[in-house]
């Protein structure tokens, strides 16, 4: 019976019914027996594809369970089908979609049967390849896919033993495969066949025995026949093969690598000379109908050059004739002039590595770190390598300046229509590109200060005299000038920055048009924000800059006010001491003048901009160490918002209905978030302001709680989602956020505990407990967790009230289903984690029923699909088990809960939706198994019913218990597989890495896991990769700290991370 999918005007119900029938058929255990019929009797490629999907699932999940005769019959049919669809090149092209699926299905079968059940696979494939070019072309595609599956994508899809076996077999039989490829590349006149041979050989190059690469003529053939070809796709694919060879690191092959490089460049310069204008060529020759146009060749050339230089630069530098080395770098500089993100990132990765090696050949003296070179000391040492690369590096400086990416701080951008607007969405690729361009330019500056300045100031002069005026060019130039902050000597930096700002201010006066002025203003703000060291050292300049920022705060052009406030905040953080100290020729600290301007400034600012402004003020005031003066400054700075606060409260007290008005709620929210910004920067001394509004804020919180409760009691839950109620809740949330911010920023735990916590909890806990589900704010949970973390064991006396009012009612909310109240769910389990981290003893004082409720909630959270929740639950469980050990109650605890925890860990470990938690799951499972195996639990982990009158050792019981459960859950596993896995997890000699590897192999064996929601098991290695990446970042950060200018002067790592690493930041004035 044939099921035809509807065409034309689709009846969606009919389509849904048809899809249901197909899914039902596909899931039938005998559906695979109809595959031959579908492939033989249907002409529809969609039917063929559907049939092959059924066959692929069979091979992946039930192949070992088939009778060998059935497996062989399927194999024979599949091979015959492939030969049929690939009988001629034309038929192969017509059936590409089906052939790709047939090839992929056959590869799945090969992975199962080769070599034990199909030892002649390679011989059969070589023999069939001799029949005609189309079959050979497709066979090479099969070999390419198989190589990818075994050497590139096998991890997580096959056991380690299977992977090693296939790799060994592939290597053993490669001589036969190589002979086929050699014949194809040397003799074939069929373009498709030759191209397929090149593609296959490129894939093999990563693992083949090196004799096939360096002791044959294969590289000469590729370079002289295919790279030199007039056919674009042969050039590209030939160069790809040579790039793979370039990536090999082999001892004793230096002469061959040198010859390969020289031959390759000799061929390339015949059709693409290094004198070509690559940027013009790239912009002019984009052909959407040609997959192998000049774009693709330039990308491939970029990969070849950067790979070769990264791996074999010493070989090239050691050659007597360095002409090829110079030419290769000329090509790379030409490519670096192209404004393409992928090309730029590839080139910059190499330039960064080269420049780092040149810099560290002769770094500045240790005493000058932070100010680069002391005044009067000689310039950079010109080593032979630096002299050789100097002309190349000068061109590279120009290329980077010309193509500098936009930094994160710049908010004023030009859109595709040429309009200057405020940036709405950040581009992460652009930010990544800017960072590596900045670091590269810093190295270039250290290697030649004069050339860097000359190029930048020369370009700036041509902008000012409008001979090269362009907003785009001005932007990239200014972004480059800001990026080298800290890399120049202090004397050079002073002259450079004064010249730049003077010219830009003059240009701002000269140019007409709001767009032009906005662009120039944004560049001024960006540059001055990058040089806090200079601003700290030159008070008059700092004062002038801040006054100019205040002017920009009145400018209404999109983005200018935001940048002005952000730059003011940045300067306030780094130069805060200057504002509160009395400076020469001043009658009072400048902070007092700023405070007097608050009213006029805030009139023109949006609420978010006002919040940024007050955060900046907070940083300045926090630098005042005199308590009396600090208190005075807090009072003066907050006088403007406090007056607005009092005005609202006075009107509301006269008429409580005023508090219900929408604009009133919006004004209160704005004022509270202004206080949040101040609390963030003022830190401990914000208590001066908090005491001013504390009582009123709690009264407002209670008032709005009563109003919301009244709405909830009206019997119409939809009213809780109305705008008035939402705004009332916003006032409550802003109040909670303010207290949480202060608690996080303050170091005065005594004041927090005695002055604020008790009255706060009295108000918010009962309100939360008695409120309607939809009126409970997750910020209550977040704030409570923060208080517990801040007070630690001193919050023990608060826990009964916290637990009694928050736990049960929230647990009912978040466990009712897994979709409603996501924020509550996240914050609830963070609260449990906070209690476990800081007051774990309280858990052990709970009644058995209450403790069981806590543990079961943690175990439940591990099974939630939300990653934030499940990860928090896993971490909390792991830490709880550690706390159980530390408290000395392990045996009693595990007597009651061992089996439950063991079962739940296995549930999430074998659930494909929880792969991300694999590392922690393994840690918990290993702890449980090894505790039992080492006899650390003195009480039985089983019940009397399970013991059946016996007293088996825990070790014996766990083995039997685990085997029984695994056999029940995974009937496709054989008893030997189960026993092998159990023996492995019970082996106490396995460290965590070996334990995880053992579990990965087990997860591959249970087909339900491998064929899970996405089939991607790479996340099982995610934690290992993340750890290595984090360590690499930490190592690079430590190195960057020692290079002046490499870390921006506003980077928080200069204060925080360097102190944690035991390093001193570059000297600040």
mmCIF file of C-alpha atoms in Angstrom, residues 902 905-906 909 918-930 981-1003:
data_model
loop_
_atom_site.group_PDB
_atom_site.id
_atom_site.type_symbol
_atom_site.label_atom_id
_atom_site.label_comp_id
_atom_site.label_asym_id
_atom_site.label_seq_id
_atom_site.Cartn_x
_atom_site.Cartn_y
_atom_site.Cartn_z
ATOM 1 C CA UNK A 902 22.483 5.154 43.312
ATOM 2 C CA UNK A 905 22.404 8.848 39.476
ATOM 3 C CA UNK A 906 22.163 5.930 37.073
ATOM 4 C CA UNK A 909 23.734 9.093 33.660
ATOM 5 C CA UNK A 918 28.246 13.591 32.816
ATOM 6 C CA UNK A 919 31.397 14.684 34.691
ATOM 7 C CA UNK A 920 29.651 15.310 38.014
ATOM 8 C CA UNK A 921 27.454 12.233 37.583
ATOM 9 C CA UNK A 922 30.626 10.152 37.298
ATOM 10 C CA UNK A 923 32.129 11.772 40.381
ATOM 11 C CA UNK A 924 29.072 10.907 42.478
ATOM 12 C CA UNK A 925 28.783 7.355 41.080
ATOM 13 C CA UNK A 926 32.498 6.726 41.638
ATOM 14 C CA UNK A 927 32.207 7.945 45.231
ATOM 15 C CA UNK A 928 29.273 5.636 45.923
ATOM 16 C CA UNK A 929 30.857 2.560 44.347
ATOM 17 C CA UNK A 930 34.292 3.020 45.871
ATOM 18 C CA UNK A 981 30.860 -2.577 33.421
ATOM 19 C CA UNK A 982 30.124 -3.377 37.081
ATOM 20 C CA UNK A 983 33.645 -4.664 37.667
ATOM 21 C CA UNK A 984 34.977 -1.439 36.178
ATOM 22 C CA UNK A 985 32.935 0.961 38.294
ATOM 23 C CA UNK A 986 33.733 -1.021 41.448
ATOM 24 C CA UNK A 987 37.478 -0.898 40.756
ATOM 25 C CA UNK A 988 38.957 1.558 43.305
ATOM 26 C CA UNK A 989 42.207 1.794 41.345
ATOM 27 C CA UNK A 990 40.478 3.781 38.597
ATOM 28 C CA UNK A 991 41.059 7.508 38.920
ATOM 29 C CA UNK A 992 38.317 9.856 37.781
ATOM 30 C CA UNK A 993 39.603 10.036 34.186
ATOM 31 C CA UNK A 994 39.704 6.245 33.834
ATOM 32 C CA UNK A 995 36.285 6.002 35.490
ATOM 33 C CA UNK A 996 34.784 8.476 33.018
ATOM 34 C CA UNK A 997 36.319 6.625 30.071
ATOM 35 C CA UNK A 998 34.800 3.375 31.365
ATOM 36 C CA UNK A 999 31.372 5.015 31.680
ATOM 37 C CA UNK A 1000 31.614 6.505 28.187
ATOM 38 C CA UNK A 1001 32.172 3.061 26.692
ATOM 39 C CA UNK A 1002 29.151 1.790 28.599
ATOM 40 C CA UNK A 1003 26.982 4.634 27.294
#
